[in-house]
GROMACS .gro file of C-alpha atoms in nm:
model
  238
    1UNK     CA    1  -7.897  11.281  22.055
    2UNK     CA    2  -7.729  11.481  21.780
    3UNK     CA    3  -7.704  11.245  21.484
    4UNK     CA    4  -7.531  11.273  21.147
    5UNK     CA    5  -7.661  11.085  20.842
    6UNK     CA    6  -7.447  11.085  20.528
    7UNK     CA    7  -7.583  10.949  20.202
    8UNK     CA    8  -7.533  10.978  19.828
    9UNK     CA    9  -7.902  10.915  19.750
   10UNK     CA   10  -8.214  11.070  19.902
   11UNK     CA   11  -8.564  11.175  19.787
   12UNK     CA   12  -8.681  11.307  19.544
   13UNK     CA   13  -8.466  11.027  19.397
   14UNK     CA   14  -8.675  10.710  19.379
   15UNK     CA   15  -8.501  10.395  19.502
   16UNK     CA   16  -8.508  10.168  19.802
   17UNK     CA   17  -8.209  10.322  19.980
   18UNK     CA   18  -8.345  10.676  19.943
   19UNK     CA   19  -8.688  10.580  20.074
   20UNK     CA   20  -8.544  10.381  20.365
   21UNK     CA   21  -8.329  10.676  20.471
   22UNK     CA   22  -8.617  10.922  20.445
   23UNK     CA   23  -8.823  10.703  20.678
   24UNK     CA   24  -8.525  10.674  20.914
   25UNK     CA   25  -8.474  11.051  20.929
   26UNK     CA   26  -8.845  11.116  20.984
   27UNK     CA   27  -8.866  10.851  21.257
   28UNK     CA   28  -8.556  10.974  21.441
   29UNK     CA   29  -8.682  11.332  21.437
   30UNK     CA   30  -9.022  11.223  21.566
   31UNK     CA   31  -8.840  11.055  21.856
   32UNK     CA   32  -8.683  11.391  21.942
   33UNK     CA   33  -8.334  11.347  21.796
   34UNK     CA   34  -8.164  11.623  21.600
   35UNK     CA   35  -8.061  11.484  21.261
   36UNK     CA   36  -7.810  11.656  21.034
   37UNK     CA   37  -7.835  11.512  20.682
   38UNK     CA   38  -7.549  11.542  20.433
   39UNK     CA   39  -7.608  11.456  20.067
   40UNK     CA   40  -7.492  11.561  19.717
   41UNK     CA   41  -7.663  11.861  19.562
   42UNK     CA   42  -7.889  11.776  19.268
   43UNK     CA   43  -7.802  11.940  18.937
   44UNK     CA   44  -8.157  11.951  18.803
   45UNK     CA   45  -8.279  12.297  18.891
   46UNK     CA   46  -8.406  12.206  19.238
   47UNK     CA   47  -8.372  12.483  19.492
   48UNK     CA   48  -8.123  12.453  19.775
   49UNK     CA   49  -8.282  12.298  20.086
   50UNK     CA   50  -8.442  12.543  20.328
   51UNK     CA   51  -8.388  12.307  20.623
   52UNK     CA   52  -8.070  12.419  20.804
   53UNK     CA   53  -8.013  12.059  20.909
   54UNK     CA   54  -7.979  11.946  20.546
   55UNK     CA   55  -7.632  12.012  20.407
   56UNK     CA   56  -7.551  11.964  20.037
   57UNK     CA   57  -7.204  11.895  19.897
   58UNK     CA   58  -7.073  11.857  19.544
   59UNK     CA   59  -7.162  11.552  19.337
   60UNK     CA   60  -7.063  11.369  19.018
   61UNK     CA   61  -7.318  11.175  18.809
   62UNK     CA   62  -7.298  10.798  18.842
   63UNK     CA   63  -7.212  10.635  18.504
   64UNK     CA   64  -7.523  10.474  18.359
   65UNK     CA   65  -7.748  10.636  18.621
   66UNK     CA   66  -7.744  11.012  18.550
   67UNK     CA   67  -8.010  11.078  18.815
   68UNK     CA   68  -7.778  10.944  19.087
   69UNK     CA   69  -7.455  11.102  19.202
   70UNK     CA   70  -7.139  11.021  19.389
   71UNK     CA   71  -7.079  11.274  19.662
   72UNK     CA   72  -6.731  11.424  19.636
   73UNK     CA   73  -6.495  11.388  19.935
   74UNK     CA   74  -6.593  11.655  20.188
   75UNK     CA   75  -6.382  11.583  20.493
   76UNK     CA   76  -6.332  11.946  20.595
   77UNK     CA   77  -6.704  12.027  20.580
   78UNK     CA   78  -6.793  11.709  20.767
   79UNK     CA   79  -6.539  11.771  21.043
   80UNK     CA   80  -6.681  12.121  21.079
   81UNK     CA   81  -7.038  11.988  21.106
   82UNK     CA   82  -6.939  11.724  21.361
   83UNK     CA   83  -6.779  11.990  21.580
   84UNK     CA   84  -7.048  12.258  21.534
   85UNK     CA   85  -7.343  12.022  21.591
   86UNK     CA   86  -7.176  11.824  21.869
   87UNK     CA   87  -7.252  11.502  21.683
   88UNK     CA   88  -7.294  11.197  21.911
   89UNK     CA   89  -7.315  10.926  21.645
   90UNK     CA   90  -7.334  10.887  21.267
   91UNK     CA   91  -7.498  10.665  21.007
   92UNK     CA   92  -7.305  10.647  20.678
   93UNK     CA   93  -7.544  10.498  20.426
   94UNK     CA   94  -7.327  10.469  20.115
   95UNK     CA   95  -6.971  10.354  20.054
   96UNK     CA   96  -6.866  10.609  19.792
   97UNK     CA   97  -6.613  10.896  19.819
   98UNK     CA   98  -6.846  11.099  20.041
   99UNK     CA   99  -6.900  10.800  20.269
  100UNK     CA  100  -6.527  10.738  20.303
  101UNK     CA  101  -6.461  11.102  20.392
  102UNK     CA  102  -6.741  11.082  20.651
  103UNK     CA  103  -6.582  10.772  20.800
  104UNK     CA  104  -6.247  10.948  20.832
  105UNK     CA  105  -6.409  11.260  20.981
  106UNK     CA  106  -6.593  11.050  21.241
  107UNK     CA  107  -6.272  10.869  21.326
  108UNK     CA  108  -6.089  11.201  21.374
  109UNK     CA  109  -6.353  11.316  21.625
  110UNK     CA  110  -6.402  10.971  21.786
  111UNK     CA  111  -6.767  10.964  21.676
  112UNK     CA  112  -6.906  10.610  21.648
  113UNK     CA  113  -7.045  10.539  21.301
  114UNK     CA  114  -7.280  10.272  21.174
  115UNK     CA  115  -7.374  10.178  20.821
  116UNK     CA  116  -7.602   9.934  20.644
  117UNK     CA  117  -7.550   9.692  20.358
  118UNK     CA  118  -7.815   9.827  20.122
  119UNK     CA  119  -7.672   9.715  19.786
  120UNK     CA  120  -7.460   9.410  19.695
  121UNK     CA  121  -7.243   9.588  19.440
  122UNK     CA  122  -6.997   9.299  19.410
  123UNK     CA  123  -7.280   9.056  19.329
  124UNK     CA  124  -7.447   9.293  19.081
  125UNK     CA  125  -7.129   9.350  18.880
  126UNK     CA  126  -7.169   9.026  18.684
  127UNK     CA  127  -7.505   9.148  18.550
  128UNK     CA  128  -7.336   9.445  18.385
  129UNK     CA  129  -7.034   9.280  18.226
  130UNK     CA  130  -6.800   9.372  18.511
  131UNK     CA  131  -6.778   9.040  18.691
  132UNK     CA  132  -6.397   9.062  18.698
  133UNK     CA  133  -6.431   9.359  18.932
  134UNK     CA  134  -6.630   9.161  19.191
  135UNK     CA  135  -6.328   9.069  19.411
  136UNK     CA  136  -6.212   9.433  19.412
  137UNK     CA  137  -6.559   9.558  19.499
  138UNK     CA  138  -6.589   9.301  19.777
  139UNK     CA  139  -6.251   9.409  19.917
  140UNK     CA  140  -6.362   9.774  19.908
  141UNK     CA  141  -6.691   9.701  20.085
  142UNK     CA  142  -6.530   9.480  20.350
  143UNK     CA  143  -6.255   9.734  20.421
  144UNK     CA  144  -6.511  10.014  20.456
  145UNK     CA  145  -6.757   9.828  20.677
  146UNK     CA  146  -6.498   9.669  20.905
  147UNK     CA  147  -6.377  10.014  21.004
  148UNK     CA  148  -6.723  10.103  21.138
  149UNK     CA  149  -6.864  10.044  21.485
  150UNK     CA  150  -7.119   9.815  21.321
  151UNK     CA  151  -7.309   9.730  21.002
  152UNK     CA  152  -7.685   9.671  20.989
  153UNK     CA  153  -7.836   9.404  20.763
  154UNK     CA  154  -8.207   9.319  20.715
  155UNK     CA  155  -8.196   8.941  20.769
  156UNK     CA  156  -7.997   8.676  20.955
  157UNK     CA  157  -7.934   8.498  20.624
  158UNK     CA  158  -7.768   8.813  20.489
  159UNK     CA  159  -7.565   8.847  20.809
  160UNK     CA  160  -7.443   8.487  20.773
  161UNK     CA  161  -7.351   8.539  20.406
  162UNK     CA  162  -7.146   8.852  20.474
  163UNK     CA  163  -6.987   8.701  20.783
  164UNK     CA  164  -6.858   8.421  20.560
  165UNK     CA  165  -6.707   8.694  20.337
  166UNK     CA  166  -6.512   8.838  20.630
  167UNK     CA  167  -6.744   9.121  20.738
  168UNK     CA  168  -6.740   9.196  21.111
  169UNK     CA  169  -6.974   9.358  21.366
  170UNK     CA  170  -7.292   9.268  21.175
  171UNK     CA  171  -7.629   9.334  21.338
  172UNK     CA  172  -7.972   9.229  21.211
  173UNK     CA  173  -8.211   9.522  21.172
  174UNK     CA  174  -8.534   9.386  21.017
  175UNK     CA  175  -8.731   9.603  20.778
  176UNK     CA  176  -9.085   9.693  20.872
  177UNK     CA  177  -9.406   9.786  20.687
  178UNK     CA  178  -9.546  10.139  20.711
  179UNK     CA  179  -9.887  10.055  20.853
  180UNK     CA  180 -10.043  10.389  20.753
  181UNK     CA  181  -9.928  10.377  20.391
  182UNK     CA  182  -9.996  10.005  20.344
  183UNK     CA  183 -10.341   9.979  20.497
  184UNK     CA  184 -10.659   9.798  20.383
  185UNK     CA  185 -10.831  10.136  20.418
  186UNK     CA  186 -10.647  10.248  20.104
  187UNK     CA  187 -10.800   9.971  19.892
  188UNK     CA  188 -10.924  10.121  19.565
  189UNK     CA  189 -11.200   9.922  19.386
  190UNK     CA  190 -11.179  10.138  19.071
  191UNK     CA  191 -10.804  10.074  19.039
  192UNK     CA  192 -10.862   9.700  19.076
  193UNK     CA  193 -11.123   9.721  18.798
  194UNK     CA  194 -10.863   9.885  18.573
  195UNK     CA  195 -10.645   9.580  18.638
  196UNK     CA  196 -10.934   9.353  18.537
  197UNK     CA  197 -10.988   9.218  18.887
  198UNK     CA  198 -11.307   9.154  19.079
  199UNK     CA  199 -11.326   9.243  19.447
  200UNK     CA  200 -11.232   8.893  19.564
  201UNK     CA  201 -10.959   8.823  19.304
  202UNK     CA  202 -10.589   8.831  19.380
  203UNK     CA  203 -10.346   9.101  19.263
  204UNK     CA  204  -9.972   9.030  19.283
  205UNK     CA  205  -9.755   9.341  19.256
  206UNK     CA  206  -9.392   9.381  19.157
  207UNK     CA  207  -9.273   9.734  19.238
  208UNK     CA  208  -8.920   9.828  19.137
  209UNK     CA  209  -8.669   9.868  18.857
  210UNK     CA  210  -8.672   9.614  18.576
  211UNK     CA  211  -8.306   9.529  18.621
  212UNK     CA  212  -8.117   9.197  18.599
  213UNK     CA  213  -8.000   9.202  18.960
  214UNK     CA  214  -8.360   9.216  19.086
  215UNK     CA  215  -8.412   8.846  19.001
  216UNK     CA  216  -8.740   8.926  18.828
  217UNK     CA  217  -8.754   8.573  18.683
  218UNK     CA  218  -8.808   8.449  19.039
  219UNK     CA  219  -9.111   8.678  19.071
  220UNK     CA  220  -9.252   8.550  18.741
  221UNK     CA  221  -9.197   8.189  18.844
  222UNK     CA  222  -9.366   8.250  19.177
  223UNK     CA  223  -9.662   8.411  19.003
  224UNK     CA  224  -9.691   8.114  18.767
  225UNK     CA  225  -9.723   7.888  19.072
  226UNK     CA  226  -9.985   8.121  19.221
  227UNK     CA  227 -10.185   8.131  18.901
  228UNK     CA  228 -10.186   7.753  18.882
  229UNK     CA  229 -10.389   7.764  19.204
  230UNK     CA  230 -10.582   8.085  19.134
  231UNK     CA  231 -10.629   8.130  18.755
  232UNK     CA  232 -10.799   8.469  18.797
  233UNK     CA  233 -10.492   8.626  18.964
  234UNK     CA  234 -10.322   8.914  18.786
  235UNK     CA  235  -9.962   9.029  18.810
  236UNK     CA  236  -9.907   9.405  18.799
  237UNK     CA  237  -9.565   9.559  18.732
  238UNK     CA  238  -9.506   9.909  18.870
   0.00000   0.00000   0.00000
């Protein structure tokens, strides 16, 4: 199939959405699909992509996160790509201006489009002093996703929560573990020694941003319960 993926974040940016999409693109291409990726250009001196199937559009820095960008509306370019590449289906990863223009372009060409609920913006707003905007953000997300052919969520619990909020056409798409990257063969005794751990002692890792919406207190509370049973355990923050 000829597939279009539109996103406002992608490696070398480091976040969960970017990494998930990179794995998706790699996996789809390995299965023999042609993937056209559309993303904002990075304003950090990086060279333009040499891959003809990677298309960059203009971007505007996200307030508070200068390394991330909103993609500007690019309906004309997207309609051109859909026609030129004979796109069969699309995945619109983010709900910003670029995502909305992709949705409209797909609708114009009758191309079915999916998306995923990667970030609960309306729930996060209260952590950043913008709780009053939560209803507006929820309305925006619901309006966007209900215009799609379907929305993918990682768990049934998340599907149930969003269904209660009025989201339609939800489908559970569980996350997996990359068995080559996360393999016992990669165990590093010298690294464990740096952490102060013997070979048979437990390491508990938290990997991610230290941000309020990540519920880090829950991780600390869970580790406290673990350490009550295994006093030699160490928690490592990455």
